[in-house]
Short mmCIF file of C-alpha atoms in Angstrom, two decimals:
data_model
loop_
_atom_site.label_atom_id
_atom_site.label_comp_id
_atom_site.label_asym_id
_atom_site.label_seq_id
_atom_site.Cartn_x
_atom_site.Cartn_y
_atom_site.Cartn_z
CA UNK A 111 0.00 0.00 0.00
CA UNK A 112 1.23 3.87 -0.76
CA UNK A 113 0.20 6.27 2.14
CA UNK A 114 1.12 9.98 2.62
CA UNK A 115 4.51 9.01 3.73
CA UNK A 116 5.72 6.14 1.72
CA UNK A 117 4.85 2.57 2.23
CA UNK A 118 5.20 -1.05 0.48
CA UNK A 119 3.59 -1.96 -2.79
CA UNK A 120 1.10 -5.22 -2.38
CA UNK A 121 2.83 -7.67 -5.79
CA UNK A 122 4.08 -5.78 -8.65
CA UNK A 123 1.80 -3.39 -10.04
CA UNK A 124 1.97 -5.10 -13.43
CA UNK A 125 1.62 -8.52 -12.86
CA UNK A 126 -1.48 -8.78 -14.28
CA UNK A 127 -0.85 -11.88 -16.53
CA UNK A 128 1.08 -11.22 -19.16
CA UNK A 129 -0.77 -14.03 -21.62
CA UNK A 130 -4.27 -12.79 -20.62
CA UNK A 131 -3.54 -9.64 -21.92
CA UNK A 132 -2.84 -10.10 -25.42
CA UNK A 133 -5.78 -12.75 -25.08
CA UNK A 134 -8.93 -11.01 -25.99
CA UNK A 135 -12.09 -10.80 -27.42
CA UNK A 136 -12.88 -9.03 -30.72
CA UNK A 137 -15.08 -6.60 -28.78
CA UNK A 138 -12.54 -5.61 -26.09
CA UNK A 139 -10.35 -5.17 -29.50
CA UNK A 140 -12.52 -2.92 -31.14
CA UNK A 141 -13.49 -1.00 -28.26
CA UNK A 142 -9.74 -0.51 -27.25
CA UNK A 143 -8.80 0.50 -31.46
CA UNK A 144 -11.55 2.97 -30.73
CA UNK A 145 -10.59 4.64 -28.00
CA UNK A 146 -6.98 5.20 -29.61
CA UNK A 147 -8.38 7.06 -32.10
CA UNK A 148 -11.11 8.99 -29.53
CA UNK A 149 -7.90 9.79 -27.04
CA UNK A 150 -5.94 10.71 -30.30
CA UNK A 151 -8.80 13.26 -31.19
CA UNK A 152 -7.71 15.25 -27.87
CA UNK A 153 -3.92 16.19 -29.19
CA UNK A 154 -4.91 15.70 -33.03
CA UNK A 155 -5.35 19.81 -33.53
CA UNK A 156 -1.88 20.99 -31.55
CA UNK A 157 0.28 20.71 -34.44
CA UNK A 158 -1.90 22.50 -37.08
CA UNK A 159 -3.39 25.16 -34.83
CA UNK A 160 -1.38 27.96 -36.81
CA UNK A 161 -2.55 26.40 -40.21
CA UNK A 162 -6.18 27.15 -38.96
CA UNK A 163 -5.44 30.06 -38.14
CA UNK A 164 -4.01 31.15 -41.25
CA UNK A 165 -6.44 29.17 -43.48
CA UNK A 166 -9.27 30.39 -41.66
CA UNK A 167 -7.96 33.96 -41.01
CA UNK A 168 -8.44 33.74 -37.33
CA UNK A 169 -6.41 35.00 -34.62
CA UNK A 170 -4.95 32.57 -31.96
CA UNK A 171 -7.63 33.51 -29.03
CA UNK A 172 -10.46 32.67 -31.85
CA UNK A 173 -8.53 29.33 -32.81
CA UNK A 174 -7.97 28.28 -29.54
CA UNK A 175 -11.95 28.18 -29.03
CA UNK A 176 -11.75 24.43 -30.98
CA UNK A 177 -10.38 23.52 -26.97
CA UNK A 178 -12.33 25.96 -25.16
CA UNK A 179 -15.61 24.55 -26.62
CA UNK A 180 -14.54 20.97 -27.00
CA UNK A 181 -14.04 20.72 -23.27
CA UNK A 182 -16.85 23.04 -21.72
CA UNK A 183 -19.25 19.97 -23.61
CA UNK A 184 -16.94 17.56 -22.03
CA UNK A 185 -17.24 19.26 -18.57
CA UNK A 186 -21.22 19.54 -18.76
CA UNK A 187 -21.57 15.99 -20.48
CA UNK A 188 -20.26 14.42 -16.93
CA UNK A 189 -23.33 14.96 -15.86
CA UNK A 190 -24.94 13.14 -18.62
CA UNK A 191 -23.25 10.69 -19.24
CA UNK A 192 -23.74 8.04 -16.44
CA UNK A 193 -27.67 9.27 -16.33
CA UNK A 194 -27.63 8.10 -20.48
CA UNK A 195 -25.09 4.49 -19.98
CA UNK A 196 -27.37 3.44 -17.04
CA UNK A 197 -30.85 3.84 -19.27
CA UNK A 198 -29.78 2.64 -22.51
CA UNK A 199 -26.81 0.26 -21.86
CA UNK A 200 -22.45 1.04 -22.53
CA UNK A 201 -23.07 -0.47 -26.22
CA UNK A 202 -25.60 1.95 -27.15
CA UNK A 203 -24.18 5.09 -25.54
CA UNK A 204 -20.80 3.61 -26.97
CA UNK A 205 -22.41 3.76 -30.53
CA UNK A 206 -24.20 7.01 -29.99
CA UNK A 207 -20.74 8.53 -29.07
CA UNK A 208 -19.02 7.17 -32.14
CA UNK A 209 -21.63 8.17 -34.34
CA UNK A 210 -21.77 11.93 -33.10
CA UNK A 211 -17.68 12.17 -33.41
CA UNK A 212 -18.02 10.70 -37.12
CA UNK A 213 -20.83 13.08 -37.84
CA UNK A 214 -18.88 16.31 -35.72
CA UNK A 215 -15.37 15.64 -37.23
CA UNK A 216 -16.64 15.45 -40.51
CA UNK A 217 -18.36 18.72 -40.71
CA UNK A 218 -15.39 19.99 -38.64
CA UNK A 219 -13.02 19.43 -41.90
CA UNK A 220 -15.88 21.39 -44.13
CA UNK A 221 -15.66 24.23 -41.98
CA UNK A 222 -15.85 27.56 -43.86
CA UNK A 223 -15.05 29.87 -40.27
CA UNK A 224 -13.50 29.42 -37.51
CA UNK A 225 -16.80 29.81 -35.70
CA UNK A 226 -18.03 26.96 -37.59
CA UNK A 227 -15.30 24.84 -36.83
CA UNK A 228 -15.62 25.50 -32.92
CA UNK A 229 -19.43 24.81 -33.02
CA UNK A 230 -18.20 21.42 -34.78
CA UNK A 231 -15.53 20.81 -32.25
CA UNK A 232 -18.03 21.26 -29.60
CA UNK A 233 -20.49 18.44 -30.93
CA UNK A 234 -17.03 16.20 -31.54
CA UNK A 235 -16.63 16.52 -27.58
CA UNK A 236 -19.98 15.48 -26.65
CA UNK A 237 -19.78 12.34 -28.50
CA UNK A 238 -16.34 11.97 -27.01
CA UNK A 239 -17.42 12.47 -23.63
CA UNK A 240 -20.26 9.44 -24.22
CA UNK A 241 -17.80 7.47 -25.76
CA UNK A 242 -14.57 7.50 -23.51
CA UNK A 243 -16.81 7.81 -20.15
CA UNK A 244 -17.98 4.42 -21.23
CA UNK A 245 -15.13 2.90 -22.88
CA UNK A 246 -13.78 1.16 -19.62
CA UNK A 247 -16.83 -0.16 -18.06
CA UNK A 248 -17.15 -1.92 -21.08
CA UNK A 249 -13.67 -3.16 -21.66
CA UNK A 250 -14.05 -4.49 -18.19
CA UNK A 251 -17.16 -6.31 -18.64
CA UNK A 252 -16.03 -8.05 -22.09
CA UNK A 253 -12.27 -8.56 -20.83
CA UNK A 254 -10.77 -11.77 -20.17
CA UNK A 255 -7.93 -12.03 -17.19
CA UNK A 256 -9.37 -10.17 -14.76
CA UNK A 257 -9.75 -6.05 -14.74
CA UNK A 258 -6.15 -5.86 -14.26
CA UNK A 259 -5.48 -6.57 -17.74
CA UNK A 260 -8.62 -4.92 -18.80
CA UNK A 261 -7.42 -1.59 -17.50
CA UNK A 262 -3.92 -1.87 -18.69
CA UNK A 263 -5.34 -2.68 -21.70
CA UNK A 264 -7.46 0.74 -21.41
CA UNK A 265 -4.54 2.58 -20.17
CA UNK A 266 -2.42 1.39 -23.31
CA UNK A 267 -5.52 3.10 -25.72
CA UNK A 268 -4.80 6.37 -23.85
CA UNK A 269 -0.99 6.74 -24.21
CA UNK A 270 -0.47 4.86 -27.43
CA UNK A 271 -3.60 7.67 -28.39
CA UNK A 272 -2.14 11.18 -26.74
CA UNK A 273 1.34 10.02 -28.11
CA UNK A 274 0.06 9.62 -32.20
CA UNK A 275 -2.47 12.69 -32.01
CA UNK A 276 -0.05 15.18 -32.71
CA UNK A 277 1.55 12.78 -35.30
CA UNK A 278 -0.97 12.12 -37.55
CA UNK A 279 -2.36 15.86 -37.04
CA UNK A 280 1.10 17.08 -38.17
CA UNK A 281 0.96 14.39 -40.93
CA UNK A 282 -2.32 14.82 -41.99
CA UNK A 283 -2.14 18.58 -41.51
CA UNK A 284 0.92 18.95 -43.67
CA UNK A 285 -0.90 18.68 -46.57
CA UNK A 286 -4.18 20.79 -45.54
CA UNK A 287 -5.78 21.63 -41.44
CA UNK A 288 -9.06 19.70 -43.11
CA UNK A 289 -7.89 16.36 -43.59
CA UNK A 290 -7.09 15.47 -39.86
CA UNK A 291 -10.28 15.68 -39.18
CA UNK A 292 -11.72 13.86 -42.14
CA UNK A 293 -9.02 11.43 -40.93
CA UNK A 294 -10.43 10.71 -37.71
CA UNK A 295 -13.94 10.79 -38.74
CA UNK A 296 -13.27 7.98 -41.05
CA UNK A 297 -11.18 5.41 -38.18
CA UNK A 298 -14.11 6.26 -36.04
CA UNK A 299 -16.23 5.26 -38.36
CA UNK A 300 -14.39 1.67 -38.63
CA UNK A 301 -14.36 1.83 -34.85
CA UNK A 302 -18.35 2.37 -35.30
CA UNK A 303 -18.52 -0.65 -37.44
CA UNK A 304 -16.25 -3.03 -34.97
CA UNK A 305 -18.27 -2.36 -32.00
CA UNK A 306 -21.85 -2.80 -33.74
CA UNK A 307 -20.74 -6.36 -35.24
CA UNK A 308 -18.19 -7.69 -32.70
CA UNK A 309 -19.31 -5.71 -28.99
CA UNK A 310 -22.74 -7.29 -27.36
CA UNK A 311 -25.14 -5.43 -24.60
CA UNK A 312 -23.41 -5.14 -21.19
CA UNK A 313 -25.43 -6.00 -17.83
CA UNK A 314 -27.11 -2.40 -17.11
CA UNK A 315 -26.08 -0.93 -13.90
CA UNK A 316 -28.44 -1.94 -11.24
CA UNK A 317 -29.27 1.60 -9.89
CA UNK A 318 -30.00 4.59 -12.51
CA UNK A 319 -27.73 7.36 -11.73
CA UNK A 320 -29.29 10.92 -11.27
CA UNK A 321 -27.86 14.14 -13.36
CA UNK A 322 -27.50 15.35 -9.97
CA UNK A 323 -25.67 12.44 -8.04
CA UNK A 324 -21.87 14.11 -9.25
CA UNK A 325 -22.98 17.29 -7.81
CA UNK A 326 -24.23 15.87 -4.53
CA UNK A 327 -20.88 14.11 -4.54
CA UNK A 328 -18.71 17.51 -4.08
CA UNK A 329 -20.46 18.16 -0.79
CA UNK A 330 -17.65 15.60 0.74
CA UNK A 331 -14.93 17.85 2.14
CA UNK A 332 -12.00 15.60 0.64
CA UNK A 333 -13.85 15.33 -3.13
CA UNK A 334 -13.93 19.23 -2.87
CA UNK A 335 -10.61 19.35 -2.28
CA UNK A 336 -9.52 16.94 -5.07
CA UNK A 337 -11.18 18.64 -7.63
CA UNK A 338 -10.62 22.37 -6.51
CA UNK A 339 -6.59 21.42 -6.60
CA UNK A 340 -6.95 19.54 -10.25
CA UNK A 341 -8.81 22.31 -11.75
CA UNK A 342 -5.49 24.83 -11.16
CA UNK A 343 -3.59 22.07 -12.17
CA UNK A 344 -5.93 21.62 -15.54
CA UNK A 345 -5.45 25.57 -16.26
CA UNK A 346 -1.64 24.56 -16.28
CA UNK A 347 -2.37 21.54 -18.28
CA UNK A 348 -4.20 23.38 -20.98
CA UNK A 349 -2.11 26.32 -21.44
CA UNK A 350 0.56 24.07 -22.43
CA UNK A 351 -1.74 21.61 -24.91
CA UNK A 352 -3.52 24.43 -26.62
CA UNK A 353 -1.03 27.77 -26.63
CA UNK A 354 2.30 25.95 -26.85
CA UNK A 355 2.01 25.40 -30.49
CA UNK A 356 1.85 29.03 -30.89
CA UNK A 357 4.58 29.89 -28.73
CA UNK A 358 7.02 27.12 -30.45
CA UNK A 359 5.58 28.12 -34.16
CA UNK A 360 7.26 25.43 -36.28
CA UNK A 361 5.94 23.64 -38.66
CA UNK A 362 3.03 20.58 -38.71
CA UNK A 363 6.00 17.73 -38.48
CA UNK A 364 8.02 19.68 -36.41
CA UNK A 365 5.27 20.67 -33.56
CA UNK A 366 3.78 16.92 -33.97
CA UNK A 367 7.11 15.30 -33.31
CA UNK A 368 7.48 17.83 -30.21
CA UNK A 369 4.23 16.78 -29.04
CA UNK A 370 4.27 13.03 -30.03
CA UNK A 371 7.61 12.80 -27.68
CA UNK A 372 5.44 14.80 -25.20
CA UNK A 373 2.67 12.13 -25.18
CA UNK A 374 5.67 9.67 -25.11
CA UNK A 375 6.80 11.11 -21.98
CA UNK A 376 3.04 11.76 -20.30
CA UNK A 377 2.05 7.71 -21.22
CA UNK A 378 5.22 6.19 -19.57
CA UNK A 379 5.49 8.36 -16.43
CA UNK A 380 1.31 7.92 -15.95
CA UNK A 381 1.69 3.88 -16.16
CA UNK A 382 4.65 3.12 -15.30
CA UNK A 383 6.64 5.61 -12.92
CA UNK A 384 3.67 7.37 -11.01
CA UNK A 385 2.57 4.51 -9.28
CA UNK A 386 6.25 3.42 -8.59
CA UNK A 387 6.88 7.04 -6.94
CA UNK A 388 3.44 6.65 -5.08
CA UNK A 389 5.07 3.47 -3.04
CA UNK A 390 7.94 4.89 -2.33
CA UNK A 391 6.88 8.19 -1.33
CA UNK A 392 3.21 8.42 -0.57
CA UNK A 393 0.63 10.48 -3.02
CA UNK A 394 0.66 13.58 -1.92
CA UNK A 395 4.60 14.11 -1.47
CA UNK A 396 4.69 13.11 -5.01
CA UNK A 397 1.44 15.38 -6.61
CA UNK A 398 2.90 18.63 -4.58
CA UNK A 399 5.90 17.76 -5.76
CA UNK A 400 5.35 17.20 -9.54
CA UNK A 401 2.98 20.10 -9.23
CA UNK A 402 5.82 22.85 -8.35
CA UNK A 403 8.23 20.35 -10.80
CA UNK A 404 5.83 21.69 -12.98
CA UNK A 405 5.08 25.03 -12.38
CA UNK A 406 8.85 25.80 -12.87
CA UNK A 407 9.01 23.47 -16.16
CA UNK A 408 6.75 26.03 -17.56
CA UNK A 409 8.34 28.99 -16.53
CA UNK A 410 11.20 27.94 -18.43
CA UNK A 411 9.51 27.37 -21.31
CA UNK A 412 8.03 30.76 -21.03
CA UNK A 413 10.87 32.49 -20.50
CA UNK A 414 13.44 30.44 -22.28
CA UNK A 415 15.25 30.23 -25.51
CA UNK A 416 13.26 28.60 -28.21
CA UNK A 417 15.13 25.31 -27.55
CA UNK A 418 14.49 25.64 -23.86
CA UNK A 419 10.59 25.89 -24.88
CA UNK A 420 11.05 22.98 -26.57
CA UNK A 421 12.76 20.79 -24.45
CA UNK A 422 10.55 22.39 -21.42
CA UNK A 423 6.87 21.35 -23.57
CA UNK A 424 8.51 17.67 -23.84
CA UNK A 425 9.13 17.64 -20.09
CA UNK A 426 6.43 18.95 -18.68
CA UNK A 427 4.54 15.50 -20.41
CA UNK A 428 6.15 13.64 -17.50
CA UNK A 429 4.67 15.87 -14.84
CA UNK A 430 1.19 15.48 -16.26
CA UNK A 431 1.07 12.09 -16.56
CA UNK A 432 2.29 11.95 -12.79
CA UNK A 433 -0.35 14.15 -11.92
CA UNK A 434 -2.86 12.67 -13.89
CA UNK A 435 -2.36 9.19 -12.38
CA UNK A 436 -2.33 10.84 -8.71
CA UNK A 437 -5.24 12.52 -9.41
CA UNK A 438 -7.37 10.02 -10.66
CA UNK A 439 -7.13 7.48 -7.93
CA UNK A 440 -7.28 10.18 -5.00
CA UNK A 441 -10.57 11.53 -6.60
CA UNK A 442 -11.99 8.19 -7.00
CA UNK A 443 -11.15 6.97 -3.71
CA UNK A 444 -11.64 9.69 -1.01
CA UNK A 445 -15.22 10.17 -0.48
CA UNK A 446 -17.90 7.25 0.24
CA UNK A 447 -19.96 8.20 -3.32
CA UNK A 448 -19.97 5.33 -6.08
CA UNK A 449 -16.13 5.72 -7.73
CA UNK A 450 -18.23 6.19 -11.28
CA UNK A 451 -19.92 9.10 -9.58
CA UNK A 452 -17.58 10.49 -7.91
CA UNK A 453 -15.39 10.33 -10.93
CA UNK A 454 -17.53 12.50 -12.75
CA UNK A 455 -18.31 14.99 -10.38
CA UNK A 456 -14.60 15.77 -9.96
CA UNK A 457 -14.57 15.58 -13.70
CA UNK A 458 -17.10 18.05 -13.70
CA UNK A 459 -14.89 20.50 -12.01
CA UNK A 460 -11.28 20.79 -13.54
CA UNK A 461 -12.81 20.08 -17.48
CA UNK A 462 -13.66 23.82 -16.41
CA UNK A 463 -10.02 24.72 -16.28
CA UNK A 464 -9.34 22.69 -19.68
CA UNK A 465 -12.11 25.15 -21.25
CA UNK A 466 -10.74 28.34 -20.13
CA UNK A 467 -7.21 27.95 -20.39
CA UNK A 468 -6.77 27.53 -24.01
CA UNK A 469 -9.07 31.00 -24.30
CA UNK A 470 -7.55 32.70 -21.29
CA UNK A 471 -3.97 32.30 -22.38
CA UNK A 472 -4.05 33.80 -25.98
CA UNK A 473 -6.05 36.82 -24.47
CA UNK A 474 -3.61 36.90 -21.77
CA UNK A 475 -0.74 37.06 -24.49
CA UNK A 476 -3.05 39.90 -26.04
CA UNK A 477 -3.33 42.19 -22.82
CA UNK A 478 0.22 41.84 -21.78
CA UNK A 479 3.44 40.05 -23.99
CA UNK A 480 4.01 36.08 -24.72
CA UNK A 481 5.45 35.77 -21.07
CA UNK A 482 2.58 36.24 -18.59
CA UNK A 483 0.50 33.83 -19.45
CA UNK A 484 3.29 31.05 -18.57
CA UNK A 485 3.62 33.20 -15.47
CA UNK A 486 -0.28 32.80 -14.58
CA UNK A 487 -0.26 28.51 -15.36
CA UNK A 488 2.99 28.70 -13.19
CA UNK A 489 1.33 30.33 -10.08
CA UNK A 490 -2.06 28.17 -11.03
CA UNK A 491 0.14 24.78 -10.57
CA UNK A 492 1.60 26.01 -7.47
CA UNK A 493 -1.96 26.97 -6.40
CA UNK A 494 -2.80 23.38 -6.95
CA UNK A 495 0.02 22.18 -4.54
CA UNK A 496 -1.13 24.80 -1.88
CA UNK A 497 -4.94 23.46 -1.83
CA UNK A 498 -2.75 19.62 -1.64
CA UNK A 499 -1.04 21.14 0.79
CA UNK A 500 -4.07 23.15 3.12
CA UNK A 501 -6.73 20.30 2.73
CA UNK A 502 -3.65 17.20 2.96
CA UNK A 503 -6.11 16.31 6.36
CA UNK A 504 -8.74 15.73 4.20
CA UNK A 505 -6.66 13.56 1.83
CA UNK A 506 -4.59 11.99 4.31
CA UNK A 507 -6.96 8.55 4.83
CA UNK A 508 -7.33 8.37 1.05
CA UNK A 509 -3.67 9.17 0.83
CA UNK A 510 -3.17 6.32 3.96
CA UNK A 511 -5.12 3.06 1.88
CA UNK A 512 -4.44 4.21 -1.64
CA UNK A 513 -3.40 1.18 -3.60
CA UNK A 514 -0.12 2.27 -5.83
CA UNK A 515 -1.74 0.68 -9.24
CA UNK A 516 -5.38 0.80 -10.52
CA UNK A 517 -6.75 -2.02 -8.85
CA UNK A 518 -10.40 -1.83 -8.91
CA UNK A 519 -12.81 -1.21 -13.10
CA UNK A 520 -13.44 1.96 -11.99
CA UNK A 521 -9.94 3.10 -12.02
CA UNK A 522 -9.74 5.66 -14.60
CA UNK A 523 -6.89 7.67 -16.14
CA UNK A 524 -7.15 11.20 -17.04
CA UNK A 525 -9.49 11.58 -19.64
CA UNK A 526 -11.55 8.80 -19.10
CA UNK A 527 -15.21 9.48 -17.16
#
């Protein structure tokens, strides 16, 4: 077990079965393709942002709305979602997800304005909210080998997914800003196809969640706390993701090989170093630690020579997959609500941050020079750490019986519920 002050690790976090693994049905196949290509539709803009922008005539602040709107759906579908999976079943909302990001993408890549395009993106993140909120559950149920492997499995999808956005948007995007997202409209349509012939119903939950249940959940003190100190650390997140590419200004390849080695970076330290650090220091030594790790990571990259930025974006990958992981199992563990509830009330809260940030920072840029807004997601990290910090009473039992790996279905990485 990790606790606030170190402890030892229960068996090696990935001895899951290494045959079972590999060993699965079509339908946790598909569904695991799928999500790939939904996580890969997060980071798939980054690298052509300044195409748009130049295609469309739009200034970064206006571009950077294809975030900003992408993520307030995501935010205000967590309330949806679980009230939609428990009514209709995960296949169906899986489907219905699919089928909105096929329909959303594609008009995304027809886009005439930027406003256009943002409405677009904004439909894309609804579906991808259904979809990826889901995902799990159902890789879970279908799974063979236990959820161990199913959510290694899941947790594969994610990285494998952040890491080749930015590559096939630079790739893609080389050639025109449209055909990235005619790209992923069309593997989400395969995905669409997989699931319908290969995935069959899942057991419906036996209690219907309420659209209110994730707000009731924030009335526990340590929940609060959780998601107050992730949605600083999301403003941090964001400004890096979405006004990075602007700061860097290089080329499609060039800013999706920056950001594929960034995705590289966030993937390994999530699965395979965070909970390692967790055991041998205790969660919350190592999220106020990565936290001010990162608020001086992007300091340097504001303030820094252009290969400083660069090397600084790359970096700061590890500290939010550290984060992430951290995160994730203290919001999902430190109040008595259901962890799919729970998960989506906290959810709820910091997709706020990922909404403004990416809006915030250009206009930031605007009011004052390219610095500040580096300066602001610098003191918003270390704002983080000092709620970690204040509230660490409130974490500490959480903190005290967290398990170092994912060891329960509803174990979720960053983007997932």
């Amino acid at each position: 077990m990790s606790s606030s002050t170190g402890g030892t690790a229960e068996g090696d976090p990935f001895d899951s079965g290494s045959t079972s693994i590999l060993r699965q049905p079509k339908a946790v196949w598909a569904t695991a393709g799928a999500s790939v290509v939904a996580f890969m539709g997060i980071g798939l803009v980054d690298p052509i942002l300044p195409s748009i922008a130049k295609g469309l005539e739009a200034t970064p602040s206006q571009v950077s709305l294809l975030f900003t709107s992408y993520f307030l759906i995501t935010a205000v579908a967590m309330l949806v979602t679980g009230f939609v999976s428990s009514r209709i079943g995960g296949r169906k909302t899986l489907l219905a997800g699919l089928a909105l990001v096929v329909v959303f993408a594609g008009l995304a890549g027809t886009s005439g304005s930027v406003g256009e395009l943002v409405g677009f993106r904004a439909g894309w993140g609804l579906g991808n909210a259904l979809f990826v909120s889901t995902a799990l559950a159902v890789i879970v149920g279908a799974a063979a080998g236990g959820s161990a492997a199913a959510i290694l499995l899941y947790e594969s999808a994610l990285g494998l997914g952040m890491a080749c956005g930015p590559l096939v948007g630079a790739v893609l995007g080389d050639a025109s800003w449209r055909y990235p997202f005619f790209g992923t409209a069309a593997l989400m349509a395969v995905g669409f196809l997989c699931i319908a012939a290969f995935l069959k119903e899942q057991p419906r939950p036996a209690e219907k969640t309420s659209l209110l249940a994730p707000i009731k959940a924030l009335g526990h003190g340590g929940l609060a706390s959780v998601a107050a100190s992730a949605f600083f650390y999301n403003y941090t997140f964001f400004t890096v993701l979405a006004f990075t590419p602007f700061v860097l200004d290089m080329s499609p390849y060039r800013s999706g090989a920056v950001f594929f080695a960034w995705g590289l970076l966030l993937a390994v330290f999530s699965v395979l170093v965070a909970p390692r650090m967790q055991e041998r220091f205790g969660s919350l030594k190592v999220l106020g630690g990565s936290l001010v790790l990162l608020a001086a990571d992007v300091l340097v990259l504001g303030y820094g020579s252009h290969t400083a930025a660069v090397v600084c974006t790359v970096l700061s990958g590890a500290f939010i997959g550290v984060n992430n992981t951290v995160y994730t199992e203290l919001a999902l563990g430190v109040s008595d609500a259901p962890r799919p509830v729970a998960s989506a009330g906290y959810n709820f809260v910091r997709w706020f941050a990922a909404a403004a940030a990416p809006f915030l920072a250009p206009k930031i840029e605007e009011w004052t020079d390219i610095h500040i807004p580096f300066v602001v997601a610098a003191v918003t990290a270390l704002a983080g750490a000092v709620v970690v910090l204040v509230r660490r009473r409130a974490l500490t039992h959480e903190a005290a019986e967290l398990e170092p790996r994912h060891a329960t279905e509803d174990s979720v990485s960053v983007f997932a519920n």
